[in-house]
Every structure is written in C-alpha cells, then in structure tokens.
Short mmCIF file of C-alpha atoms in Angstrom, two decimals:
data_model
loop_
_atom_site.label_atom_id
_atom_site.label_comp_id
_atom_site.label_asym_id
_atom_site.label_seq_id
_atom_site.Cartn_x
_atom_site.Cartn_y
_atom_site.Cartn_z
CA MET A 60 -29.04 -65.70 -55.48
CA LYS A 61 -26.41 -65.67 -52.73
CA ARG A 62 -26.34 -62.74 -50.39
CA ALA A 63 -23.20 -60.57 -50.27
CA ARG A 64 -20.94 -61.26 -47.26
CA ARG A 65 -20.95 -58.54 -44.66
CA GLY A 66 -17.70 -56.61 -44.15
CA HIS A 67 -15.38 -57.58 -41.24
CA ARG A 68 -16.14 -55.60 -38.06
CA ALA A 69 -13.07 -54.22 -36.11
CA GLY A 70 -13.04 -53.47 -32.29
CA PHE A 71 -10.98 -53.33 -29.01
CA THR A 72 -10.51 -56.30 -26.84
CA LEU A 73 -11.08 -56.15 -23.09
CA ILE A 74 -7.32 -56.23 -22.49
CA GLU A 75 -6.75 -53.31 -24.85
CA LEU A 76 -9.46 -51.25 -23.12
CA THR A 77 -7.95 -52.01 -19.72
CA VAL A 78 -4.49 -50.97 -20.84
CA ALA A 79 -5.86 -47.74 -22.34
CA LEU A 80 -7.80 -46.85 -19.17
CA VAL A 81 -4.77 -47.50 -16.95
CA ALA A 82 -2.57 -45.35 -19.21
CA GLY A 83 -5.15 -42.58 -19.17
CA LEU A 84 -5.40 -42.78 -15.39
CA ILE A 85 -1.62 -42.48 -15.06
CA VAL A 86 -1.61 -39.40 -17.30
CA ALA A 87 -4.54 -37.89 -15.34
CA LEU A 88 -2.77 -38.52 -12.03
CA GLY A 89 0.32 -36.83 -13.40
CA ILE A 90 -1.68 -33.81 -14.50
CA VAL A 91 -3.42 -33.60 -11.12
CA GLY A 92 -0.07 -33.84 -9.34
CA LEU A 93 1.42 -31.09 -11.46
CA SER A 94 -1.68 -28.95 -10.96
CA ARG A 95 -1.56 -29.45 -7.19
CA GLU A 96 2.13 -28.56 -7.07
CA ALA A 97 1.54 -25.51 -9.26
CA THR A 98 -1.36 -24.41 -7.05
CA ARG A 99 0.70 -24.89 -3.89
CA THR A 100 3.61 -22.94 -5.39
CA PHE A 101 1.23 -20.19 -6.50
CA HIS A 102 -0.20 -19.79 -3.01
CA GLU A 103 3.28 -19.87 -1.43
CA GLU A 104 4.52 -17.15 -3.75
CA ALA A 105 1.32 -15.15 -3.22
CA ARG A 106 1.86 -15.24 0.54
CA SER A 107 5.52 -14.34 0.13
CA SER A 108 4.65 -11.48 -2.25
CA ALA A 109 2.01 -10.23 0.16
CA ALA A 110 4.61 -10.20 2.95
CA GLU A 111 7.03 -8.24 0.78
CA ALA A 112 4.38 -5.76 -0.40
CA SER A 113 3.27 -5.22 3.19
CA LEU A 114 6.90 -4.69 4.16
CA ARG A 115 7.51 -2.00 1.54
CA THR A 116 4.28 -0.17 2.32
CA ALA A 117 5.10 -0.20 6.03
CA VAL A 118 8.59 1.20 5.49
CA ASP A 119 7.22 4.00 3.31
CA ARG A 120 4.81 5.00 6.08
CA LEU A 121 7.55 4.81 8.71
CA ARG A 122 9.92 6.93 6.61
CA ALA A 123 7.22 9.58 6.19
CA ASP A 124 6.77 9.82 9.97
CA LEU A 125 10.52 9.89 10.67
CA ARG A 126 10.97 12.80 8.27
CA ARG A 127 8.52 14.76 10.44
CA ALA A 128 10.35 14.06 13.70
CA ALA A 129 10.52 17.41 15.57
CA TYR A 130 8.81 19.12 12.60
CA MET A 131 7.06 22.27 13.92
CA SER A 132 7.70 20.83 17.38
CA THR A 133 10.80 20.26 19.55
CA ALA A 134 13.74 17.87 19.47
CA ASN A 135 13.56 17.61 23.27
CA ILE A 136 11.29 19.70 25.45
CA GLN A 137 13.54 19.02 28.47
CA ALA A 138 16.66 20.53 26.87
CA LEU A 139 17.62 23.51 29.05
CA ASN A 140 19.91 24.93 26.39
CA ASP A 141 17.16 25.09 23.77
CA THR A 142 16.64 28.81 23.12
CA HIS A 143 13.55 28.02 21.05
CA LEU A 144 11.47 27.11 24.10
CA SER A 145 9.44 29.57 26.16
CA ARG A 146 10.29 28.95 29.81
CA PRO A 147 11.35 30.64 33.04
CA PRO A 148 15.16 31.03 33.32
CA GLY A 149 16.89 27.90 34.61
CA GLN A 150 13.74 25.81 34.45
CA SER A 151 12.53 23.25 31.96
CA ALA A 152 9.88 24.09 29.40
CA THR A 153 7.43 21.89 31.33
CA GLN A 154 7.67 23.94 34.51
CA GLY A 155 4.15 24.40 35.93
CA TYR A 156 2.60 21.62 33.88
CA ALA A 157 0.56 18.96 35.66
CA PRO A 158 2.41 15.63 36.08
CA ALA A 159 -0.49 13.94 34.29
CA MET A 160 0.66 15.56 31.03
CA ALA A 161 3.33 12.89 30.54
CA GLY A 162 3.10 13.05 26.76
CA ILE A 163 4.08 16.74 26.76
CA ILE A 164 6.64 16.37 29.56
CA ARG A 165 8.63 13.80 27.54
CA LEU A 166 7.89 15.30 24.11
CA ALA A 167 10.80 14.77 21.70
CA GLY A 168 11.44 14.20 18.04
CA ILE A 169 12.53 10.60 18.71
CA HIS A 170 11.86 8.52 21.81
CA LEU A 171 13.09 4.92 21.74
CA ASN A 172 12.08 2.12 24.05
CA PRO A 173 14.79 -0.53 23.45
CA ALA A 174 12.84 -3.15 25.37
CA GLY A 175 9.79 -2.73 23.16
CA ALA A 176 6.25 -2.97 24.44
CA THR A 177 5.75 -4.64 27.80
CA ASN A 178 2.09 -5.57 27.42
CA TYR A 179 2.47 -8.63 25.18
CA THR A 180 0.16 -11.42 26.30
CA GLN A 181 2.08 -13.89 24.13
CA THR A 182 5.78 -14.45 23.65
CA LEU A 183 7.05 -13.47 20.22
CA SER A 184 7.87 -17.01 19.07
CA SER A 185 9.26 -18.53 22.24
CA ILE A 186 10.79 -21.26 20.07
CA GLN A 187 12.60 -18.84 17.75
CA SER A 188 16.39 -18.84 17.97
CA PRO A 189 17.95 -16.38 18.40
CA ALA A 190 15.25 -14.71 20.46
CA LEU A 191 13.60 -11.66 18.96
CA THR A 192 13.48 -8.38 20.88
CA PRO A 193 11.57 -5.85 18.78
CA GLU A 194 11.86 -2.21 19.80
CA GLN A 195 9.25 0.51 20.15
CA ILE A 196 9.63 4.08 18.93
CA GLU A 197 7.63 7.28 19.43
CA ILE A 198 7.93 10.12 16.91
CA GLY A 199 6.81 13.64 17.80
CA GLY A 200 5.98 16.37 15.32
CA ASN A 201 3.25 17.91 13.23
CA MET A 202 1.86 14.79 11.58
CA THR A 203 -1.39 16.13 10.14
CA CYS A 204 -0.45 19.24 8.17
CA ALA A 205 2.21 21.83 7.38
CA GLU A 206 0.18 24.81 8.56
CA GLN A 207 0.83 27.48 11.16
CA PHE A 208 -2.22 29.55 12.13
CA GLU A 209 -1.92 33.20 13.14
CA VAL A 210 -3.38 34.05 16.59
CA GLU A 211 -5.76 36.96 17.13
CA THR A 212 -6.65 36.71 20.85
CA VAL A 213 -6.08 34.45 23.88
CA THR A 214 -9.00 34.63 26.32
CA ALA A 215 -10.81 32.55 28.95
CA ASN A 216 -13.71 30.45 27.69
CA GLY A 217 -15.34 28.64 30.61
CA PRO A 218 -13.08 25.78 31.72
CA CYS A 219 -10.86 26.31 28.67
CA THR A 220 -8.59 28.98 27.25
CA ARG A 221 -9.72 29.97 23.77
CA ILE A 222 -7.14 30.83 21.12
CA THR A 223 -8.95 32.76 18.40
CA LEU A 224 -7.36 32.57 14.97
CA SER A 225 -6.81 35.56 12.73
CA ALA A 226 -9.22 35.73 9.79
CA ASN A 227 -6.32 36.94 7.63
CA SER A 228 -4.21 33.82 8.17
CA PRO A 229 -3.29 32.09 4.86
CA ALA A 230 -3.49 28.76 6.68
CA LEU A 231 -7.07 29.52 7.71
CA TYR A 232 -7.92 30.54 4.14
CA ARG A 233 -6.91 27.06 2.98
CA VAL A 234 -9.08 25.38 5.62
CA MET A 235 -12.07 27.55 4.72
CA SER A 236 -11.65 26.86 1.01
CA ILE A 237 -13.17 23.37 1.41
CA GLY A 238 -16.58 24.89 2.16
CA ALA A 239 -18.60 25.92 5.21
CA ALA A 240 -20.09 22.46 5.72
CA GLN A 241 -16.68 20.80 6.26
CA GLN A 242 -14.34 23.53 7.49
CA ALA A 243 -15.05 23.05 11.22
CA THR A 244 -14.53 19.28 10.91
CA GLU A 245 -11.30 19.82 8.98
CA LEU A 246 -9.88 22.22 11.57
CA ASN A 247 -10.79 19.87 14.39
CA ASN A 248 -9.22 16.90 12.59
CA LEU A 249 -5.94 18.77 12.26
CA PHE A 250 -5.70 19.49 15.99
CA GLN A 251 -7.55 16.50 17.48
CA PRO A 252 -7.39 13.31 15.34
CA ASP A 253 -9.38 11.48 18.01
CA GLY A 254 -12.29 13.46 19.42
CA ALA A 255 -12.22 11.81 22.82
CA SER A 256 -8.55 12.55 23.57
CA GLN A 257 -6.35 15.53 24.42
CA PHE A 258 -3.61 16.34 21.93
CA ILE A 259 -0.75 18.86 21.85
CA VAL A 260 -0.69 22.40 20.46
CA ARG A 261 2.46 24.45 19.91
CA LEU A 262 2.09 28.19 20.59
CA VAL A 263 4.94 30.29 19.14
CA ASP A 264 5.48 33.96 19.95
CA ASP A 265 7.25 36.64 17.96
CA THR A 266 10.56 35.98 19.78
CA GLY A 267 10.61 32.56 18.13
CA ARG A 268 10.04 30.70 21.40
CA ALA A 269 7.45 27.95 21.71
CA GLN A 270 5.31 26.55 24.50
CA PHE A 271 3.35 23.31 24.28
CA LEU A 272 -0.23 23.07 25.50
CA ALA A 273 -2.84 20.34 25.77
CA THR A 274 -6.10 20.76 23.92
CA CYS A 275 -9.08 21.26 26.21
CA ASN A 276 -10.92 18.13 27.30
CA GLU A 277 -13.99 18.79 25.21
CA VAL A 278 -15.55 17.83 21.88
CA PRO A 279 -14.81 19.53 19.59
CA THR A 280 -11.59 21.18 20.66
CA ALA A 281 -11.41 23.37 17.55
CA GLY A 282 -13.96 24.80 15.18
CA PHE A 283 -15.87 27.86 14.02
CA THR A 284 -18.40 30.16 15.65
CA GLY A 285 -19.90 31.78 12.59
CA THR A 286 -16.82 32.86 10.66
CA ILE A 287 -14.55 33.03 13.73
CA ALA A 288 -12.14 30.08 14.04
CA TRP A 289 -10.83 28.97 17.44
CA ILE A 290 -8.86 26.32 19.33
CA ASP A 291 -9.46 25.59 23.02
CA VAL A 292 -6.58 24.55 25.29
CA ASP A 293 -6.41 23.22 28.84
CA PRO A 294 -5.53 26.04 31.32
CA THR A 295 -5.56 23.77 34.37
CA ASN A 296 -2.85 21.33 33.29
CA THR A 297 -0.99 23.48 30.75
CA PRO A 298 -1.51 27.21 31.42
CA VAL A 299 -0.54 29.66 28.69
CA ARG A 300 2.64 31.48 29.69
CA THR A 301 2.94 35.24 29.53
CA SER A 302 6.19 37.23 29.36
CA GLN A 303 5.77 37.99 33.08
CA VAL A 304 5.91 34.27 33.87
CA THR A 305 8.87 33.53 31.60
CA LYS A 306 10.77 36.69 32.63
CA THR A 307 10.69 37.85 28.98
CA MET A 308 11.97 34.50 27.66
CA GLY A 309 8.98 34.27 25.34
CA GLY A 310 5.31 34.33 26.23
CA VAL A 311 2.14 35.86 24.81
CA SER A 312 -0.36 38.50 25.86
CA SER A 313 -4.13 38.26 25.65
CA MET A 314 -4.10 40.34 22.47
CA PRO A 315 -1.10 39.10 20.47
CA GLY A 316 -2.75 39.95 17.11
CA GLY A 317 -0.16 38.92 14.49
CA ARG A 318 2.56 38.23 17.08
CA ALA A 319 1.80 34.57 17.85
CA TRP A 320 1.03 31.40 15.87
CA VAL A 321 -0.28 27.92 16.67
CA ASN A 322 0.06 24.55 14.98
CA PRO A 323 -0.88 20.97 15.90
CA VAL A 324 1.65 18.49 17.30
CA GLN A 325 1.14 14.75 17.57
CA ILE A 326 3.06 11.77 18.90
CA VAL A 327 2.82 8.51 16.96
CA ARG A 328 3.97 5.19 18.36
CA TRP A 329 5.30 2.37 16.16
CA GLU A 330 5.45 -1.08 17.72
CA LEU A 331 4.74 -4.77 17.27
CA ILE A 332 1.78 -6.16 19.18
CA ASP A 333 0.15 -9.56 19.21
CA VAL A 334 -3.38 -9.92 17.94
CA ALA A 335 -4.78 -10.33 21.46
CA ASP A 336 -3.83 -6.69 22.16
CA GLU A 337 -5.43 -5.24 19.04
CA PRO A 338 -8.67 -3.27 19.30
CA ALA A 339 -11.97 -5.05 18.71
CA GLN A 340 -12.46 -3.49 15.26
CA TYR A 341 -9.58 -5.55 13.89
CA ALA A 342 -10.78 -8.79 15.46
CA THR A 343 -14.15 -8.36 13.73
CA LEU A 344 -12.33 -7.94 10.41
CA GLY A 345 -10.74 -11.34 10.85
CA ARG A 346 -7.19 -10.17 11.42
CA GLN A 347 -6.81 -12.66 14.26
CA ALA A 348 -7.81 -15.77 12.35
CA LEU A 349 -6.16 -18.06 9.83
CA VAL A 350 -8.08 -19.55 6.93
CA ALA A 351 -9.19 -22.38 9.20
CA GLY A 352 -10.73 -19.87 11.60
CA VAL A 353 -8.26 -20.59 14.40
CA ALA A 354 -6.40 -17.73 16.10
CA ASP A 355 -2.66 -17.73 15.45
CA PRO A 356 -0.86 -17.36 18.81
CA GLN A 357 2.33 -16.31 17.00
CA LYS A 358 0.77 -13.60 14.85
CA TYR A 359 2.14 -10.12 15.52
CA ASP A 360 1.35 -6.97 13.57
CA LEU A 361 3.22 -3.71 13.11
CA VAL A 362 0.88 -0.93 14.23
CA ARG A 363 0.93 2.87 14.22
CA THR A 364 -1.02 4.60 16.99
CA TYR A 365 -1.44 8.17 18.20
CA VAL A 366 -0.37 8.95 21.78
CA ASN A 367 -2.35 11.55 23.75
CA ALA A 368 -1.08 14.46 25.85
CA GLN A 369 -1.05 12.15 28.88
CA GLY A 370 1.37 9.81 27.10
CA ASN A 371 -1.14 6.98 26.63
CA ARG A 372 -1.71 5.02 23.45
CA ILE A 373 -5.11 5.81 21.85
CA ASP A 374 -6.30 2.42 20.65
CA ALA A 375 -9.15 3.96 18.65
CA THR A 376 -6.54 5.48 16.32
CA MET A 377 -4.55 2.28 15.81
CA GLU A 378 -3.69 1.31 12.23
CA VAL A 379 -2.37 -2.12 11.31
CA ILE A 380 0.46 -1.22 8.93
CA ALA A 381 1.95 -4.68 8.31
CA GLU A 382 0.56 -8.04 9.32
CA TYR A 383 2.77 -10.96 10.39
CA ALA A 384 5.64 -8.69 11.46
CA VAL A 385 8.26 -10.45 13.57
CA ASP A 386 10.98 -7.88 14.30
CA LEU A 387 11.50 -4.11 14.43
CA ASN A 388 14.84 -2.50 15.29
CA PHE A 389 16.41 0.94 15.13
CA ALA A 390 19.94 2.33 14.97
CA PHE A 391 21.12 5.93 15.16
CA SER A 392 23.79 8.34 14.10
CA ILE A 393 24.23 10.89 16.88
CA ASP A 394 26.18 14.11 17.32
CA LYS A 395 28.03 13.98 20.65
CA GLY A 396 29.83 17.28 20.10
CA THR A 397 28.85 20.93 19.90
CA GLN A 398 27.72 23.23 17.13
CA SER A 399 31.28 24.48 16.65
CA ALA A 400 32.89 21.05 17.04
CA PRO A 401 30.52 18.24 16.00
CA VAL A 402 31.48 14.66 16.88
CA MET A 403 29.47 12.12 14.93
CA ALA A 404 29.03 8.55 16.13
CA THR A 405 27.22 5.93 14.06
CA TYR A 406 25.96 2.70 15.58
CA PRO A 407 24.84 -0.40 13.69
CA PHE A 408 21.81 -2.52 14.47
CA ASP A 409 21.96 -4.85 17.47
CA ASP A 410 24.52 -2.65 19.25
CA LEU A 411 22.30 -2.60 22.32
CA ASN A 412 22.89 -6.32 22.71
CA ASP A 413 26.53 -6.61 21.68
CA ASN A 414 28.38 -3.57 22.94
CA ALA A 415 27.91 -2.28 26.48
CA ALA A 416 29.54 1.11 25.85
CA ALA A 417 27.52 1.72 22.71
CA ALA A 418 24.40 0.55 24.52
CA ALA A 419 24.97 3.17 27.20
CA ASP A 420 25.43 5.89 24.56
CA VAL A 421 22.37 4.91 22.56
CA SER A 422 20.22 4.41 25.65
CA THR A 423 21.15 7.86 26.98
CA VAL A 424 20.40 9.50 23.65
CA ALA A 425 17.15 7.62 23.26
CA THR A 426 15.86 8.61 26.69
CA THR A 427 17.43 11.88 27.93
CA HIS A 428 19.25 13.46 24.96
CA PRO A 429 17.17 12.53 21.90
CA GLN A 430 18.02 15.90 20.33
CA GLN A 431 21.46 14.48 19.46
CA ILE A 432 19.99 12.05 16.90
CA ARG A 433 20.80 13.01 13.31
CA THR A 434 19.78 9.93 11.32
CA VAL A 435 17.59 6.94 12.09
CA ARG A 436 17.99 3.50 10.53
CA ALA A 437 15.08 1.10 10.77
CA ARG A 438 14.99 -2.64 10.12
CA LEU A 439 11.65 -4.44 9.73
CA VAL A 440 11.05 -8.16 9.22
CA THR A 441 7.78 -9.77 8.14
CA ARG A 442 6.96 -13.42 7.51
CA ALA A 443 4.65 -15.47 5.35
CA ALA A 444 1.27 -16.14 6.97
CA GLN A 445 1.80 -19.91 7.09
CA ALA A 446 4.74 -22.29 7.29
CA ASP A 447 5.95 -23.13 3.77
CA ARG A 448 9.38 -24.70 4.28
CA THR A 449 10.57 -27.90 5.95
CA LEU A 450 14.15 -26.73 6.51
CA ASN A 451 15.68 -23.72 8.18
CA ILE A 452 18.30 -21.38 6.76
CA PRO A 453 20.27 -20.37 9.87
CA VAL A 454 20.50 -16.73 10.91
CA THR A 455 23.52 -15.14 9.25
CA ASN A 456 25.78 -12.99 11.41
CA TYR A 457 27.63 -10.21 9.62
CA PRO A 458 30.52 -8.49 11.42
CA VAL A 459 30.14 -4.72 11.50
CA GLY A 460 32.98 -3.12 13.43
CA SER A 461 33.08 -4.63 16.90
CA VAL A 462 29.59 -6.17 16.71
CA THR A 463 27.70 -8.72 14.66
CA GLN A 464 24.32 -8.20 13.10
CA ALA A 465 21.83 -10.99 12.58
CA PHE A 466 19.96 -11.43 9.30
CA MET A 467 16.97 -13.78 9.46
CA TYR A 468 15.66 -15.87 6.53
CA ARG A 469 13.20 -18.26 8.19
CA TYR A 470 10.83 -18.03 11.14
CA CYS A 471 9.96 -21.20 13.06
CA LEU A 472 6.25 -21.78 13.67
CA THR A 473 6.14 -25.41 14.81
CA ALA A 474 8.44 -27.02 17.36
CA PRO A 475 10.74 -28.90 17.48
CA CYS A 476 12.47 -26.62 15.03
CA ALA A 477 15.63 -28.73 14.75
CA THR A 478 13.68 -31.74 13.48
CA ASN A 479 13.68 -32.49 9.75
CA ASP A 480 10.81 -34.91 9.18
CA GLY A 481 9.25 -33.21 6.17
CA THR A 482 6.84 -31.14 8.27
CA LEU A 483 6.28 -27.54 7.19
CA ARG A 484 7.75 -25.82 10.23
CA TRP A 485 9.33 -22.67 8.79
CA ALA A 486 7.86 -19.55 7.21
CA ARG A 487 9.98 -17.47 4.89
CA THR A 488 10.78 -13.94 6.05
CA ARG A 489 11.45 -10.69 4.24
CA THR A 490 13.75 -8.01 5.68
CA ILE A 491 14.10 -4.40 4.64
CA THR A 492 16.25 -1.61 6.07
CA THR A 493 16.04 2.12 5.52
CA GLU A 494 17.83 5.24 6.70
CA VAL A 495 16.22 8.63 7.24
CA SER A 496 17.85 11.91 8.19
CA VAL A 497 16.23 14.06 10.88
CA PRO A 498 16.88 17.62 9.61
CA ASN A 499 14.60 19.26 12.18
CA GLN A 500 17.10 18.30 14.89
CA ALA A 501 20.22 19.49 13.08
CA GLY A 502 20.83 22.43 15.43
CA ALA A 503 20.08 20.67 18.73
CA TYR A 504 22.87 19.48 21.03
CA ALA A 505 23.33 17.87 24.44
CA GLN A 506 22.65 20.12 27.41
#
C-alpha cells in the first residue's frame, strides 16, 4: 500500500521575518519616543504646578501677617502725635531705652527696605534682564495670639522685672485649660518664640497708653510658679515707666491689679535669600541641591524669620515659605492728609524705579512715617526648579499712570540668554499679586 502524502507545511521566509522585525522596531521606537515626551511633559508640568502651589501658599501666609500689622502693637513707635503711647511729654516713646534695643526703637506696623537684603553672597541672576531688585519687609504686631493678659503686680525679680498675671484673667484661663504639663510651655511660646532671644512685650495701662518692653534675657522668660503666672522683662534696657516718669501720660504702679494688661509683640521679616545664607538645618534637608546633587547658585527662597528686640534676624526661627522665588515687591496706598481731611495716594509697583517724586513719598513713608500706610500690595514671582524652555517670552511692560510695570514670564538660567540653539535656558515663572488693608493703622497720621 502507498503511504498518504503529508500535508503542505506553511512558514515565513527570512525576508518576511526581517520586514516584520523592522516594522515592530519602528513601532516600538515610536512608543518609546511618545513615552519619553509624555514623561518629560509630566515632569515639566509637575515642576510648574509645584511653583504655582508654593506661590499661593506663600501669599496666603504673607496676607495673614499683613493683616496683623500693628495689631495689639503700634503703627509707629516714633510718632510723637500718637496719644496711645506712654511717654514723657515732647519725647518719643523710646526715651530712656538702650540704643541696643533697635527692634523696639524702630517698631512699626510696616517697615520696608526698598533695596532688599544686603547680605546676598550671590547675585540674583546676574544674567537676567531686566535686573531684579527684590524688596524686604518687616511686619510688627501680635503674631502668636489674640490674647491680652491682665496684670496683678510689677515687682523686681533679681536682674529682671517680673510682671505677675492676674489669676482671674480670661486669657490666662484659656492658657491653663490645656493642662498643667503644657501651660508653662504654651505661655512661654506666646511671648518668646525662640528661647534664646529677647522679644517685645506691650504693657497697656488703664489710660489706654502703651509702652514696649524687652523680655528678660533668660530662659524661660514666662511661665508658672505653682499656679502663679508671670512674664519677666528687661529693666536695664527697657525700664517700666511709672506715671511719675511720664508726667501722667500713662504709666503703671507696682500694684496695678486690674488696671494694666500685657500682650506679646513680634516682628517678622519677609525677604528673598540665596541658599548659601540659609541656616544649616535647611542644607541638611537638601534644599540647596538639585537632583544631580549640585548646588544651584541661582536658587533663592522666600523666607519668613522673627526679628528680636535688638532688631536682628533670628535664623533659628527661619521658615522657607517658597522655594525658587525670584522677585518680591510691594506697593502702598498712603494717607497724606489728616483725620479731618484725608488725602489718599496710591502707588503702583515699580514706582521706586520709575518716578522720583513717588519714590521720595514711598521711601519717607516706609522709613519715617509708616503709620500713613493704609493698604499694602505684594507681588511675588517664583520659577520652575529647572530650565524647561528654549525661548524667552520678553518682559511685558504695562503702562500704569506715569510709570510702567514689568510682568515676567521666563527666567534665564543659562547664558547667553539671547542665543536660540535649542538649549533649555529658560525656566517658566509664575506671578501672583495681592492687596491687603491695614485696619490697625486707620487712625494714625503723619506727625
């Protein structure tokens, strides 16, 4: 018998396999390219979103501080026409204070330094055009609470003057409600946010006049002895004034029981600093380094720091509010008139650079007559952490009255910035502006 023929076997030729592999490789390369582009876009948008989120958070914090400008404090301690200050007739409220108490001597709701910080070790993008000149602002007020503690006695306590608080004070009740184990720490935190530094205390008498004192140079400066609460102040540099000293323009006795009150006052400074100036605790957290582990010489951060009674920044209290900040500017509305005849003047951003007359007005208000400020406008700019654009969008100048205001879209990180060779030289920026009224200064006018 003949065997049955086997069926025909089908298969791919070598040419067909080669064509199929090449086609598959082309498809794979396309998928990889799309995936890489999608990944790059994702990271770019993540960096941009992070910059915007940081910007909004920073502005919220800044607005909160600006609302407390002069809150339970003073619009300008040097204002001779301020009837709310306890002082000898014809003398400033800082009469008799030691010159070292610079923070108290210049205490105000708003204090602007148009030139910004002077301790930068790097130039804020020396290749950026136009040049950036961020400003620095100090805000004075009660930043830690909304409490006013009733005074029982004012007596000597070794090198300090001890202000004993009334046990019947509602404010003290609220502090004590957290429990005996934490109440001393809580009271001390309200009056001395940094244990190694001297802060400011406002002492108000029953005439409504206030004097400002430095906490005693000790740790702690406030606390409890049993159930008795106290705050110690510095009698050497800021002696407590009596009515005999002020000639009845305020003042307290040693037994004011229910006729005097105290509350904490702090000064916070907002500024841009480069990473080389930041405290060591931020360097150890990696704030100075890029992903590659190399320090970014153009990285600046927006920071918020307490200022002590001597007027010095307390680096231990520094908070990094927004990383990769590149500009910070302020503009004011001021009242140049009197209570019976107010004269409002509103200045846009960048007036200090474009209008000499306005610059003189704003500079005077910012340094000697800060009590005239009625509203504060702030403009903050942050950038993406890394360059993500090859081309620049030029700064746009908008005319506002007699001046122009610059609006920045890109920040140059790699020179030469005018070159278009496909190199990622520009980082996108985000800008936000806000306006805050300063109601605690509404009744203060030029002297």
